Each structure stands twice: as structure tokens, then as C-alpha cells.
Coordinates of C-alpha atoms and ligand atoms in Angstrom, one line a residue:
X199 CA 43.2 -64.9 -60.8
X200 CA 41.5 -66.2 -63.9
X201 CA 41.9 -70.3 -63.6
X202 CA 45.0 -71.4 -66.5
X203 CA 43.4 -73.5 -69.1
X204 CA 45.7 -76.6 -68.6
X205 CA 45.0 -79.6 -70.6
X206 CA 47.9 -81.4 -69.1
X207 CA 47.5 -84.9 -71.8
X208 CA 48.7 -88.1 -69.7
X209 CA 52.7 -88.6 -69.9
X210 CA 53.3 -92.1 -70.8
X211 CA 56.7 -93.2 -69.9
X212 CA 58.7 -92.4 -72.7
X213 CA 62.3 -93.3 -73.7
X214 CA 64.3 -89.9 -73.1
X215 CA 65.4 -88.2 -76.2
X216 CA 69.1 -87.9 -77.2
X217 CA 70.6 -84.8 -75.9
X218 CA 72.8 -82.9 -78.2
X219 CA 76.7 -83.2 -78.2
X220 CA 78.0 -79.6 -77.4
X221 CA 78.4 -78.0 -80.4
X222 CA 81.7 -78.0 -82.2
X223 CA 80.8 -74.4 -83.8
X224 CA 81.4 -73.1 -80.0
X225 CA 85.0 -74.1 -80.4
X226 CA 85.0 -71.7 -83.5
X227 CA 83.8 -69.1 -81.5
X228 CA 86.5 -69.6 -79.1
X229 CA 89.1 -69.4 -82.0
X230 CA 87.8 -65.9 -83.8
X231 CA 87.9 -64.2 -79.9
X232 CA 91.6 -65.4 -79.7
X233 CA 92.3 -64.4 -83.3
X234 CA 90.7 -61.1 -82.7
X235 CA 92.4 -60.3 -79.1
X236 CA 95.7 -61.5 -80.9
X237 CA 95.6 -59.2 -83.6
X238 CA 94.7 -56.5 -81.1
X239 CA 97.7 -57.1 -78.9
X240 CA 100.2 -57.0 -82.1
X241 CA 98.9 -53.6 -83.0
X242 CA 99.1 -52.1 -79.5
X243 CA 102.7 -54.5 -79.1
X244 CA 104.0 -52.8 -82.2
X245 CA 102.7 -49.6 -82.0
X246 CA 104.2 -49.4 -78.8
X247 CA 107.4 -50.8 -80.1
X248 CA 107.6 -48.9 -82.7
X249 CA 108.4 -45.4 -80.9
X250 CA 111.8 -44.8 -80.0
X251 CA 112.4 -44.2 -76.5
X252 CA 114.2 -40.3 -77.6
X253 CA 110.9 -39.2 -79.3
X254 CA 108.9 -39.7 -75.8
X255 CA 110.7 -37.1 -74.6
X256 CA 110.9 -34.5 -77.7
X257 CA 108.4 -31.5 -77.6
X258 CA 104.6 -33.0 -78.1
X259 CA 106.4 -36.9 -78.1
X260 CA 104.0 -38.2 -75.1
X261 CA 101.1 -36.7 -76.7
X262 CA 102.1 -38.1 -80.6
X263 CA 102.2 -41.5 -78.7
X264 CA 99.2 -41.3 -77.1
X265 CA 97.5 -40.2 -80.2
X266 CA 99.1 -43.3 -82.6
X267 CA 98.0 -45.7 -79.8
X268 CA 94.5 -44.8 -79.2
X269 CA 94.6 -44.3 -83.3
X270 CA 95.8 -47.6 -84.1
X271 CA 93.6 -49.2 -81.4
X272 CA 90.4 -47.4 -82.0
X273 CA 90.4 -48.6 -85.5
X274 CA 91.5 -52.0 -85.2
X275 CA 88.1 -52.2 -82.3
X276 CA 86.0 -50.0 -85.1
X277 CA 87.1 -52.3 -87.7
X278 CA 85.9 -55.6 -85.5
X279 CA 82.7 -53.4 -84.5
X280 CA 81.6 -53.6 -88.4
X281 CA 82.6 -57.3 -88.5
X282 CA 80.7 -58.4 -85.9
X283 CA 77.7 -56.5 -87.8
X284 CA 78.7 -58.0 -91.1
X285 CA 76.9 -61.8 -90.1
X286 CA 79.6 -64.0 -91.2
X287 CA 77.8 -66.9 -91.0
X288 CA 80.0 -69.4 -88.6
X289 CA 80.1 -66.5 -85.8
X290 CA 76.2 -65.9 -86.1
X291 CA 75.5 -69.2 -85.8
X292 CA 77.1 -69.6 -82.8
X293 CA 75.9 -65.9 -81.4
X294 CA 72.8 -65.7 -83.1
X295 CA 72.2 -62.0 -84.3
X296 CA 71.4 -60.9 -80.9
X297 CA 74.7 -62.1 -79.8
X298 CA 76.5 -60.4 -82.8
X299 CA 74.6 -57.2 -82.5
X300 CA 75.2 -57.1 -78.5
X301 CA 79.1 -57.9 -79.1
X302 CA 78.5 -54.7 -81.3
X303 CA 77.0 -52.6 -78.6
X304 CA 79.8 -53.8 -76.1
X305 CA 82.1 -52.9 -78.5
X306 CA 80.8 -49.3 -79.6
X307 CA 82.0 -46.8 -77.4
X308 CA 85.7 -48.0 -77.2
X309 CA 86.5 -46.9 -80.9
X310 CA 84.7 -43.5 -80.6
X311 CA 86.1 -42.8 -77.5
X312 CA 89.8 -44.1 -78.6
X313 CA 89.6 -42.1 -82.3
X314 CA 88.5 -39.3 -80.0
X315 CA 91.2 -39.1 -78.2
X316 CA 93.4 -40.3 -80.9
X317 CA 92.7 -37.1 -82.9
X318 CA 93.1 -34.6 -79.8
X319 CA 96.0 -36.2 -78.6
X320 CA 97.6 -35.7 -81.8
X321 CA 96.7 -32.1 -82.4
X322 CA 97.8 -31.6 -79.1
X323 CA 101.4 -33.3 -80.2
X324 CA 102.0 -31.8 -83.3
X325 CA 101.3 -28.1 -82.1
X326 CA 103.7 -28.6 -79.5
X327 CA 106.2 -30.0 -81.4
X328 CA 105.8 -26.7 -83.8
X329 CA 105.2 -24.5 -81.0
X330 CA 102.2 -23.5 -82.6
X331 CA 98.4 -23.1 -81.2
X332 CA 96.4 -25.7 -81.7
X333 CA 93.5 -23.8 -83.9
X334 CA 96.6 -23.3 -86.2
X335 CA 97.8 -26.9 -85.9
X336 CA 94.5 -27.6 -86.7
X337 CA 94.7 -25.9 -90.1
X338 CA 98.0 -27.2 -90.9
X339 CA 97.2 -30.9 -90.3
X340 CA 93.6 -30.6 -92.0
X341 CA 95.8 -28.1 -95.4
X342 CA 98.8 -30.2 -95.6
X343 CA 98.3 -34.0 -94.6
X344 CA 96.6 -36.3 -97.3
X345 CA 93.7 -37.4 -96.4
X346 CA 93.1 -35.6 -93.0
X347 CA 90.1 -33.3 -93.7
X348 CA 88.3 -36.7 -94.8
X349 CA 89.4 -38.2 -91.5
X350 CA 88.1 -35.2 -89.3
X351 CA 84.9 -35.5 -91.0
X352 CA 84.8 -39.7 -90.4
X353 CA 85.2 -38.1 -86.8
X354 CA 82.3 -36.0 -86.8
X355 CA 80.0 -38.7 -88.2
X356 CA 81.3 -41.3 -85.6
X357 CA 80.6 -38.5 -83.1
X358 CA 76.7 -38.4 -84.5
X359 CA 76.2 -41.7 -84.8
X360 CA 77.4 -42.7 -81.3
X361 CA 75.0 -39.7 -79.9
X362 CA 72.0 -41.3 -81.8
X363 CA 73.1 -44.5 -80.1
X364 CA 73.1 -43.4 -76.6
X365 CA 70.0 -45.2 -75.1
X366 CA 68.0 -42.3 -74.0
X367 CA 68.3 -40.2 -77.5
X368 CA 67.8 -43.4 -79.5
X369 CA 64.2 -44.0 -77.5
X370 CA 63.5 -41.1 -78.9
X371 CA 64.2 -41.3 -82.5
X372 CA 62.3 -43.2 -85.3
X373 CA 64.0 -46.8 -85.8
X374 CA 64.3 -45.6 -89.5
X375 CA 65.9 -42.2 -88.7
X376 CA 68.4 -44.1 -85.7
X377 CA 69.2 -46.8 -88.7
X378 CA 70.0 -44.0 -91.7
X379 CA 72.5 -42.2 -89.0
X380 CA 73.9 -45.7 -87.9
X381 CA 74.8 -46.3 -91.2
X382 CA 77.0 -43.2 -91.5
X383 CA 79.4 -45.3 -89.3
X384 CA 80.5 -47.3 -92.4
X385 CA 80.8 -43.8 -94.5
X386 CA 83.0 -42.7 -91.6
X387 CA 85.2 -45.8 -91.6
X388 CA 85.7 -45.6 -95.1
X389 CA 86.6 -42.0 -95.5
X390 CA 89.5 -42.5 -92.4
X391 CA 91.2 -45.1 -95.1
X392 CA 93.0 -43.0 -96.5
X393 CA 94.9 -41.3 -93.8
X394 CA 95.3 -44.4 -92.1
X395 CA 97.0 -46.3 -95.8
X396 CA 98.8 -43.1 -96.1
X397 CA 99.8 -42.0 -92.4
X398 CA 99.4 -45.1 -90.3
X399 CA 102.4 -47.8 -91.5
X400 CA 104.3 -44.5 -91.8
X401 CA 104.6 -44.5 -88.0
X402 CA 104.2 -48.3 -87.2
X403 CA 106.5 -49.9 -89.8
X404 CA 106.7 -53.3 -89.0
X405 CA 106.0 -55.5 -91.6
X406 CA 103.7 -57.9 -89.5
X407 CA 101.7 -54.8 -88.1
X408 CA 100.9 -54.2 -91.6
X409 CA 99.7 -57.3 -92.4
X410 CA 97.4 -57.3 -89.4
X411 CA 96.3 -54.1 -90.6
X412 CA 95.5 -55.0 -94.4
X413 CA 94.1 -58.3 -93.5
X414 CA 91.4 -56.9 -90.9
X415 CA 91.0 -54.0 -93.4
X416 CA 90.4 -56.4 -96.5
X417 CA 88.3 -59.2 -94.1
X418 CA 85.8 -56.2 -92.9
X419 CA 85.4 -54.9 -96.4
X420 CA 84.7 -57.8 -98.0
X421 CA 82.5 -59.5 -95.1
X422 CA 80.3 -56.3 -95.2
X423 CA 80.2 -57.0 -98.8
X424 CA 79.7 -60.6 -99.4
X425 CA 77.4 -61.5 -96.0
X426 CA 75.3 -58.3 -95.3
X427 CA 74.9 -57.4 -99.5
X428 CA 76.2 -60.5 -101.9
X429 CA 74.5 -63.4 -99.8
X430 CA 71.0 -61.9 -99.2
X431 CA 70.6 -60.8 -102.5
X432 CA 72.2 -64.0 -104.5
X433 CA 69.6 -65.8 -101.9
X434 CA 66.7 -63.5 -102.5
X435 CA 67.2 -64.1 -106.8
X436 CA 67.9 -67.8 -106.0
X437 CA 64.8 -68.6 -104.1
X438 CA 62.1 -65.9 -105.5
X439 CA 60.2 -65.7 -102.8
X440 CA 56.7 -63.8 -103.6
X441 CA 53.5 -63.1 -101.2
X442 CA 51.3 -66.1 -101.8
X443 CA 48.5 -65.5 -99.0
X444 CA 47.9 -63.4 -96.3
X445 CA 45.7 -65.3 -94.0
X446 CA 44.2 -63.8 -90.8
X447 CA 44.7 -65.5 -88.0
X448 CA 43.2 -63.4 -84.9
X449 CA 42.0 -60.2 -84.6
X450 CA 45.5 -58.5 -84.7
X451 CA 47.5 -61.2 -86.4
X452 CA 47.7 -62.5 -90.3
X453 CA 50.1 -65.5 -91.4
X454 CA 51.7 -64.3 -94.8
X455 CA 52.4 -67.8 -96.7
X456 CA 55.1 -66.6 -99.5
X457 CA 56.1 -69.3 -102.5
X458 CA 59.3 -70.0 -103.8
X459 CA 61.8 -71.9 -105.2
X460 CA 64.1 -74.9 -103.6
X461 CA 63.3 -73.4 -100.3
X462 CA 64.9 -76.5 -99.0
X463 CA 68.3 -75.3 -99.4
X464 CA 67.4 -72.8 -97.2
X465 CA 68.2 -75.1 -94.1
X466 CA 65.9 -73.1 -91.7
X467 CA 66.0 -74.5 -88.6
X468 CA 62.6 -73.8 -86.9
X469 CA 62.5 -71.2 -84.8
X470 CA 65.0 -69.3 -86.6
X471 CA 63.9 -65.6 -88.2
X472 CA 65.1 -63.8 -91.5
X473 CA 64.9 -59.9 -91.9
X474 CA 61.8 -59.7 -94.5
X475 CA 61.6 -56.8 -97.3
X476 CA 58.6 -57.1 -99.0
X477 CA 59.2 -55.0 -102.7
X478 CA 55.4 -53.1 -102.3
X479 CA 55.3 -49.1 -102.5
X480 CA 56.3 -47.7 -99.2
X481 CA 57.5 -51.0 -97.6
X482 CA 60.5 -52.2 -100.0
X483 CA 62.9 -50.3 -97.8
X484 CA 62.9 -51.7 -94.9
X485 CA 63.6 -54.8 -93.8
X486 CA 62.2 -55.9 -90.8
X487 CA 62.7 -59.3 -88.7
X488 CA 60.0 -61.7 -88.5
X489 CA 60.5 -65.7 -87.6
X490 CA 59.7 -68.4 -90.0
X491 CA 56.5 -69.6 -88.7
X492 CA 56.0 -72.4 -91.0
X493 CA 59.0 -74.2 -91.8
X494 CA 59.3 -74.6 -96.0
X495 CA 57.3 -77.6 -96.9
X496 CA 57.4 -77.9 -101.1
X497 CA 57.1 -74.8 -102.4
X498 CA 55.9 -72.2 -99.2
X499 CA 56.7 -71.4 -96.4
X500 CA 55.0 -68.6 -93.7
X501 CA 55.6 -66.0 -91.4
X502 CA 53.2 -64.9 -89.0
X503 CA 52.8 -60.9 -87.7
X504 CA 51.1 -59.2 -84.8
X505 CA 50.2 -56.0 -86.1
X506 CA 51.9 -53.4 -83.9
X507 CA 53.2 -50.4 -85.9
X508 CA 53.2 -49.4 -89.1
X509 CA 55.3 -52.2 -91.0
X510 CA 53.5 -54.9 -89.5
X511 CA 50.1 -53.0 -89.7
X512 CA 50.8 -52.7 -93.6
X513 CA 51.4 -56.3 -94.1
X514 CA 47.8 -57.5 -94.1
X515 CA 46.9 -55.8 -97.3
X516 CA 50.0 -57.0 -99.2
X517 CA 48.8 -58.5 -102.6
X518 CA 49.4 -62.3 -104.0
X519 CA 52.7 -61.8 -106.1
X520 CA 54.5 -59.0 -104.4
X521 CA 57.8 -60.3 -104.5
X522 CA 60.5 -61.0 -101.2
X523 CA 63.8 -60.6 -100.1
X524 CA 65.3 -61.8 -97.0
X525 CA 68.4 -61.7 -94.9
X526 CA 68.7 -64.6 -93.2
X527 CA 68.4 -67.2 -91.7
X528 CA 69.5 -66.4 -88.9
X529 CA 69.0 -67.4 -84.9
X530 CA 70.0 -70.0 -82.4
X531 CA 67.2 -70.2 -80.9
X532 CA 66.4 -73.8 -82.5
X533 CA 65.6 -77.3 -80.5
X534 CA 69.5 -78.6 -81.6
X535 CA 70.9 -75.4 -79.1
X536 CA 69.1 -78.2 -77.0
X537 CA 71.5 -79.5 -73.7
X538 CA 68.8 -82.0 -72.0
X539 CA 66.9 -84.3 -72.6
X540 CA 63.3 -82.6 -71.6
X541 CA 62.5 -79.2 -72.5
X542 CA 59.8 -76.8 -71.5
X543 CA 59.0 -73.7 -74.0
X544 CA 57.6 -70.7 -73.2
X545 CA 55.8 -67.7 -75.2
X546 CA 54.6 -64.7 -75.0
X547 CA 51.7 -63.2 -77.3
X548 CA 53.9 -63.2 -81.1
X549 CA 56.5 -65.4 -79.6
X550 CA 54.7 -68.4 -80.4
X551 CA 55.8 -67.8 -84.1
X552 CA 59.2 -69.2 -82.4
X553 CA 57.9 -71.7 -80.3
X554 CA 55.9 -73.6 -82.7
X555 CA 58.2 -74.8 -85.0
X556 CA 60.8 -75.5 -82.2
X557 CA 58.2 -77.6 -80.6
X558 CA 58.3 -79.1 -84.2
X559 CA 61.4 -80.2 -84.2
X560 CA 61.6 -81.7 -81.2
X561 CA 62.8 -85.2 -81.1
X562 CA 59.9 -87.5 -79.2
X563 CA 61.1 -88.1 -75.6
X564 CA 61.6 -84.6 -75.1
X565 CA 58.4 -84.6 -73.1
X566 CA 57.8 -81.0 -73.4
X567 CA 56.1 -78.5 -71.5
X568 CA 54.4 -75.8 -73.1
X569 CA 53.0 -72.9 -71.3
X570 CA 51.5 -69.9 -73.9
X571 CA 50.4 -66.5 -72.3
X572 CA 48.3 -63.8 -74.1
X573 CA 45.5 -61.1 -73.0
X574 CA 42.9 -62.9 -74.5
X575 CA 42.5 -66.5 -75.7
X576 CA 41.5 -65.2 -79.2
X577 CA 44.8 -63.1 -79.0
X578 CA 46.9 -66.4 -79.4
X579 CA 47.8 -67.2 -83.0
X580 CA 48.6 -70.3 -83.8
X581 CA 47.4 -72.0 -80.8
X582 CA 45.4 -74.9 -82.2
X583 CA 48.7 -75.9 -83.8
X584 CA 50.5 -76.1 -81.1
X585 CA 47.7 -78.3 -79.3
X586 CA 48.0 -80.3 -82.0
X587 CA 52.1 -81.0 -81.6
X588 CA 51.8 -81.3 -78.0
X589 CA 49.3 -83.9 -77.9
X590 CA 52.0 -85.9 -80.8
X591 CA 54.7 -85.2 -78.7
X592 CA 53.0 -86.3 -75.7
X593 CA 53.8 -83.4 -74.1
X594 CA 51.5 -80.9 -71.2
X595 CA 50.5 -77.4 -72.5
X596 CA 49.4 -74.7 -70.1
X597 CA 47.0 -71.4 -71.8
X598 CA 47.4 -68.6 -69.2
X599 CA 45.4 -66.1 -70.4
X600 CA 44.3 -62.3 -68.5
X601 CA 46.4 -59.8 -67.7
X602 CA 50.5 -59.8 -66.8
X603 CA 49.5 -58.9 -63.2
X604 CA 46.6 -61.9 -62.9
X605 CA 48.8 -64.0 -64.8
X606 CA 52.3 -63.5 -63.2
X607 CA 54.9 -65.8 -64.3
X608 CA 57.3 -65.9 -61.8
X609 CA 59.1 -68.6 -60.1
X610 CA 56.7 -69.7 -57.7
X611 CA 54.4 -70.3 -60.5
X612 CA 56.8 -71.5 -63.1
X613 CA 57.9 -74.3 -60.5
X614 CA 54.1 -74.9 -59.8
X615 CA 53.5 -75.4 -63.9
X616 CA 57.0 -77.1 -64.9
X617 CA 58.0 -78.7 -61.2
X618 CA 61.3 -80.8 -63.1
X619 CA 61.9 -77.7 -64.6
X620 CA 65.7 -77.9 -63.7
X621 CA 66.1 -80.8 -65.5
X622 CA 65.0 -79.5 -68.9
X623 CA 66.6 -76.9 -71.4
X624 CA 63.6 -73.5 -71.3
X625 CA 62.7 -71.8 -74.3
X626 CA 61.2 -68.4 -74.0
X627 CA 60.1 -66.3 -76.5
X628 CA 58.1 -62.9 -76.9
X629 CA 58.3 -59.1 -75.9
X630 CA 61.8 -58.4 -74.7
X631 CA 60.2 -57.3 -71.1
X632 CA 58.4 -60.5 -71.0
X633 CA 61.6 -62.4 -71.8
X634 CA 64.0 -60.6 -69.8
X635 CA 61.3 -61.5 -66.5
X636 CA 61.1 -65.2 -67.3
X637 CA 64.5 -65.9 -67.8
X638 CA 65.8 -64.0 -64.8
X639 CA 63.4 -65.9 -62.7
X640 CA 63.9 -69.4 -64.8
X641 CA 67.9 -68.8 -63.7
X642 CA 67.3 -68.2 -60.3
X643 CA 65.5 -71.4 -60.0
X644 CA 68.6 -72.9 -60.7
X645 CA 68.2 -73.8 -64.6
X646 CA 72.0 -73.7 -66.2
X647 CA 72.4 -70.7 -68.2
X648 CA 73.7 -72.6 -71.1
X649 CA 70.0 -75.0 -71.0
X650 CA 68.2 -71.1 -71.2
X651 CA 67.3 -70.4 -74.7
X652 CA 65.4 -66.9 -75.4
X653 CA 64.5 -64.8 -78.8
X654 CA 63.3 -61.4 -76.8
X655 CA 61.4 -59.5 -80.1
X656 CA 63.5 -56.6 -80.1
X657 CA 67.1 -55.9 -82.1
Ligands
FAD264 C1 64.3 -62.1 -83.8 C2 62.9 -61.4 -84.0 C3 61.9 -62.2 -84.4 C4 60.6 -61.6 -84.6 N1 59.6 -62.4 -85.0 C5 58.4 -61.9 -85.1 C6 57.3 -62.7 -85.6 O1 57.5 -63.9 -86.0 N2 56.1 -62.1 -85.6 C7 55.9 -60.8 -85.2 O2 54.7 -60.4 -85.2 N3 56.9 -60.1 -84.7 C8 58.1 -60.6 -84.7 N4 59.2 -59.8 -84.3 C9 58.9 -58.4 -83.9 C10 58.8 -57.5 -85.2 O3 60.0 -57.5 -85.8 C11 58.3 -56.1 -84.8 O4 57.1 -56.2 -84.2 C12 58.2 -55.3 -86.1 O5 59.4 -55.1 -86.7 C13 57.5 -54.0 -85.7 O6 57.6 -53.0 -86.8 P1 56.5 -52.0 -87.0 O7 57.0 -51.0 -88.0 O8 55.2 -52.6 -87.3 O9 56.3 -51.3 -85.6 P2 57.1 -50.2 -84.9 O10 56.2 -49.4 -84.1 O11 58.1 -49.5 -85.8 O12 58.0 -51.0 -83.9 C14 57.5 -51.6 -82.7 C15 58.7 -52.3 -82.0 O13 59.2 -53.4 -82.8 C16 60.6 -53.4 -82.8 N5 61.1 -53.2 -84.2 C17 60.6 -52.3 -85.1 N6 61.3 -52.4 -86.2 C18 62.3 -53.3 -86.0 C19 63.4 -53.8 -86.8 N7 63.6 -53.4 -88.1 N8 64.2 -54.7 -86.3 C20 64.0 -55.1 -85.0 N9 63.0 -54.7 -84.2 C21 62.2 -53.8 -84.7 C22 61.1 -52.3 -81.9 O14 61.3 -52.9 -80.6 C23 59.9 -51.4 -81.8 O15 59.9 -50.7 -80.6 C24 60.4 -60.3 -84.2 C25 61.5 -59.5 -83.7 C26 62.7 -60.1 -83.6 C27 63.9 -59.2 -83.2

């Protein structure tokens, strides 16, 4: 096994650093999940209500409930789906994005599988009741109800974009291509508004049902439009960011330093990330996620990218002046997620872009422990800079560099590298696969989930 180049600098008996009080933003958190599981039990409480007991047991009445249920429900969990993808700021900061955007995987099949159902169950109902097949009932519904035909094809789209997302179909399908169907999903939900307005409070009357309805309705709507589209693009005009440098770094890496404008009311905390769109030919549209490497000092700030596709490939030759826009910030992956008073940070090849400006601002008696893995040691960007804060902050830094197998970090080696590391919060940063390893085998050493903090480089 190639030898880890440790410089483990002396640790002089420091006075511990502060450790964080627990957030109050988690107590937020806490309050939208009751607010949304409220409004969810209302819906189903009224819906249910709402059907008198008779109608259960006309021609098609089971069915009919079934169907206004699973309709009512579906799109109350679709219409929470797009608000946990709409950012709003006070839940990402507690989430982070990967949080948000897991929630929004959790969340995914119920509505397409409810609306499913919802629309079946109905067909099913109405035939039925009219003693009619259900081809025919088909017709009818789709001919005579306002706003039907538009909600069978919101159906078909929530259908297609639900098969793109199935793991093994989305492996296969360009990012780009997955992200243009994914986006159908807001198409689809605004095409079902009109049946639901015109249909829905038809069957569930009740005035607070309604409310529930409009205000979910009016909060998705106008969070898609103000956090995903207002707030990016008022910060993008407020701050204009343009391409000031592109600096190489190592062979496969370049640090893009961009200059703006009162980029300290940006409030990046370091190690947080934005989603970058850089406004050259054949790059302005799309956005792609890359962390601030270089917190904002005066005028610039940086971002620094392993080339490993064609986005991040194409960044090296952008010129001095293209212009930026950004979504973000975003993350929690920042030292004040910190729980104790020692911490220990760990990266990964381009993780370091996450690390370093953690490491920056870190508190002195944090004492940290910095272990950096790559292939090669010229394959490590940024490294000399993080030398450089560990030996302020007093801290160890281990290099490990070779290949994953030679250089397995597991727990046995983790414990030999970090020994206290129990007693300290864990960063980790870099390739999901890399990630997902180290922080399984940091928890099973016993470190507290809460004190585990990872940014895996994958959405
Ligand atoms: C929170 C976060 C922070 C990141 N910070 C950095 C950084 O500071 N420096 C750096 O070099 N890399 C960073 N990355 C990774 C970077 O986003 C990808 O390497 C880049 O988007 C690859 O795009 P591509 O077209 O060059 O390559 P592709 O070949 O298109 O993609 C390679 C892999 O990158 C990921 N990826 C591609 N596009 C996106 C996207 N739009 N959103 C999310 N993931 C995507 C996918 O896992 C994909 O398999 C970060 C990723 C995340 C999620």
C-alpha cells in the first residue's frame, strides 16, 4: 500500500471551540411537516365526509369514492411534490437541496399512482352508474366534462415522466433529455387545474376543504414562481456575475474566478454550492451545480471544476466577460451544521472544492483533521491551500493518494487516521460512491448521525 503522506503538525493544547446551539430553523422544519400532514388529513377527513352514506351504495358509488379520494389525495401529495422542488428558502436551509430533492423522490410515486387510480376508479364509477361500457364512459367524460380531456392528457405526461424517473430507465437517458421530460410534470399539473377548480369543490364542498385547496394551490404556484424563477434571476441582475479567469489548477481541473457586484449580500456560507449557467453558445442552458470554492472576497469569488463530461469539459475555454447566472446558494453542508467541538473533514478528488472553505470557516479550537484522497497527488486541486489552513488552524492533514483499493478508507483505517473520531462532527465530500462508503463506515464507528455532514456530487 503506497505510504499516506501525513504531515500531522504538533497539536498544542488548544481552548475547545464553541459548539453550535441546535438550530432553531429545525424547529421550522418540524412546523411545515405538521402543516403539510394537517392539510393532508383535512382533505382525506372531508373528502371522506363529504359522501353521503346512500351514494356508497348506488350503482358505481364505491368506485366514485375511491376515485374522489385517491383524486383529492394524489393532488394534494403532487402539489407538495412541486413544493418541495420549488427551494423555498427556510425549508432548504434546513434540508439542503439534497434533502428537498430526496423528500421529492419519496414523495413521487404516491401522486402518480393515486391520480392513476383516481382516474380509473372513476371511469369505472361513472360507467356503472350509466350502465354504460367503459370505452363509452370514456368518451362521454372526455366530450362532456370541462376540462377533462386536458386532465387525461396531465395523466399521460405524469405517466411519462414517472417512467423516465424509474432508476434503471433514467441511467439510461441523457441528464438533459431526463430533465426536459421531468419538467412536463409542471405542464401536467397545470393542465389538471381546471377540472379540479371546476369538478373538485363540486364533490367536496366544505368551505375549509377549499381553502386548503386554494391555499396549497396558490402557495405552489407562486413558490415555483418567485424561488425557482423571480429569486435567481432578480439575484443573477443584482449581482452581475461575469467569467473573470479561468485558472488551471491540475491537469483535469481549472478554477473559474467570476466578478461581481456586492457579492457580500450573497451570505454564502463556505461550502455551500449554487447551480452555475454560464450565457456562452451551447452552454447558457444548462445550469449545472458547482460549490463556491472561494468564498466572495471584494469583488470575486471562484468555483473550481474537474473536467468530467461535456459541461465541465467546456468550461476551461470560457472567455473573460461571459456573463453568470446562478441559483443559489444553496447547501448545509457549512461548519455552523457543526454539533462538536472538533471536527474531522474528509474529500474525495473535486470534493475538496467543499472542504476548503468549510475548513475556512472553522472557528480555532476545532482542531481539525483533514484527510484528502485522489489517484494522484497532482490530481488534488487546491491542496496547497488547504496545507496552508490546516497549519493556521493547528490542525493534522492526511494525503492518501493511489488507488481506492490501495487506499481503502474504511473504518479500521479511519479510526487509525482520526482515533477521537467519535468525538468530532465528519465532513465528507466527493463522488456519491465515495460518500455513501465513508459515511456508512464513519456511522458504524459510532459517530451520531446528526455530527455526519456529507455533499455526495450527484443531484
Ligand atoms: C452539490 C454539488 C456540488 C458540486 N460541486 C462541484 C465542484 O465544486 N466542482 C466540480 O468539479 N464538480 C462539482 N459537482 C459535480 C458537477 O456538478 C458535475 O461534475 C457536473 O455537473 C458534470 O457535468 P458534465 O456535463 O461535465 O458531465 P456529465 O457527463 O453530464 O455528468 C457526469 C455526472 O455529473 C452529475 N451531473 C451532471 N449534470 C448534473 C447536474 N445538472 N446536476 C447534478 N449533477 C449533475 C451526474 O452524476 C453525472 O453522472 C457538484 C455536484 C453537486 C451535486
Amino acid at each position: 500500500m503506497p505510504p499516506a503522506r501525513t504531515s500531522v503538525l504538533a497539536l498544542p493544547a488548544s481552548t475547545p471551540a464553541a459548539v453550535p446551539a441546535a438550530p432553531a430553523r429545525r424547529a421550522a422544519a418540524i412546523v411545515a411537516v405538521v402543516i403539510a400532514v394537517a392539510g393532508l388529513l383535512v382533505t382525506l377527513g372531508f373528502t371522506i365526509a363529504d359522501e353521503p352514506p346512500a351514494a356508497l351504495h348506488a350503482h358505481g358509488g364505491l368506485a366514485i369514492f375511491l376515485g374522489n379520494v385517491t383524486g383529492m389525495v394524489g393532488t394534494y401529495l403532487a402539489l407538495i411534490q412541486v413544493l418541495l422542488a420549488s427551494r423555498i428558502p427556510p425549508v432548504e436551509h434546513v434540508l439542503g437541496l439534497d434533502g428537498l430533492i430526496r423528500w421529492h423522490r419519496r414523495v413521487g410515486p404516491w401522486p402518480i399512482s393515486l391520480l392513476t387510480v383516481h382516474a380509473v376508479a372513476l371511469t369505472i364509477g361513472y360507467a356503472q352508474a350509466a350502465k354504460t361500457g367503459l370505452m363509452h364512459e370514456v368518451g362521454t367524460l372526455v366530450g362532456s366534462y370541462p376540462g377533462l380531456l386536458a386532465a387525461f392528457v396531465a395523466l399521460g405526461l405524469m405517466l411519462l415522466a414517472g417512467f423516465a424517473s424509474v432508476r434503471a430507465v433514467r441511467r439510461r437517458l441523457r441528464r438533459e433529455t431526463w430533465w426536459a421530460i421531468h419538467l412536463y410534470l409542471y405542464l401536467a399539473i397545470a393542465l389538471s387545474f381546471t377540472h379540479v377548480l371546476v369538478l373538485g369543490p363540486e364533490f367536496v364542498g366544505h368551505p375549509v376543504v377549499k381553502v386548503v385547496w386554494w391555499v396549497v394551490w396558490l402557495a405552489t404556484a407562486g413558490s415555483v414562481l418567485v424561488f425557482r424563477f423571480g429569486l435567481p434571476a432578480a439575484r443573477s441582475l443584482r449581482h452581475r456575475l461575469v467569467v473573470w479567469e479561468v485558472r488551471r489548477e491540475t491537469p483535469d481541473t481549472v478554477s473559474i474566478i467570476c466578478r461581481g457586484r456586492n457579492l457580500e449580500r450573497l451570505h454564502v456560507q463556505g461550502g455551500q454550492f449554487a447551480l452555475w449557467r454560464f450565457m456562452a453558445r451551447d452552454l447558457w442552458w444548462q445550469a449545472h451545480p458547482y460549490t463556491v470554492s472561494g468564498l466572495p472576497q471584494r469583488s470575486f469569488m471562484r468555483l473550481t471544476v474537474k473536467n468530467v463530461g461535456d459541461h465541465s469539459k467546456a468550461l476551461a475555454s470560457l472567455r473573460r466577460g461571459t456573463r453568470v447566472a446562478f441559483e443559489g446558494p444553496y447547501g448545509v453542508f457549512t461548519a455552523e451544521a457543526r454539533r462538536h467541538a472538533r471536527v474531522a473533514l474528509i474529500a474525495a478528488g473535486a470534493g475538496v472544492t467543499s472542504l476548503r472553505p468549510v475548513l475556512e470557516k472553522l472557528p480555532a479550537g476545532t482542531d481539525p483533521v483533514v484527510v484528502l484522497r485522489a489517484s494522484r497527488a497532482d490530481g488534488m486541486p487546491l491542496r496547497d491551500e488547504v496545507a496552508a489552513l490546516v497549519d493556521e488552524k493547528n490542525g493534522a492533514l492526511h494525503e492518501l493518494y493511489g488507488s481506492r483499493r490501495a487506499q481503502l478508507l474504511d473504518g479500521r483505517r479511519l479510526r487509525q487516521l482520526i482515533p477521537d473520531i467519535r468525538a468530532r462532527d465528519v465532513y465528507v465530500s466527493g463522488p456519491e460512491d465515495f460518500v455513501n462508503a465513508v459515511t456508512d463506515a464513519v456511522r458504524r464507528l459510532g459517530v451520531p448521525t446528526d455530527a455526519v455532514h456529507h455533499e455526495a456530487y450527484a443531484l
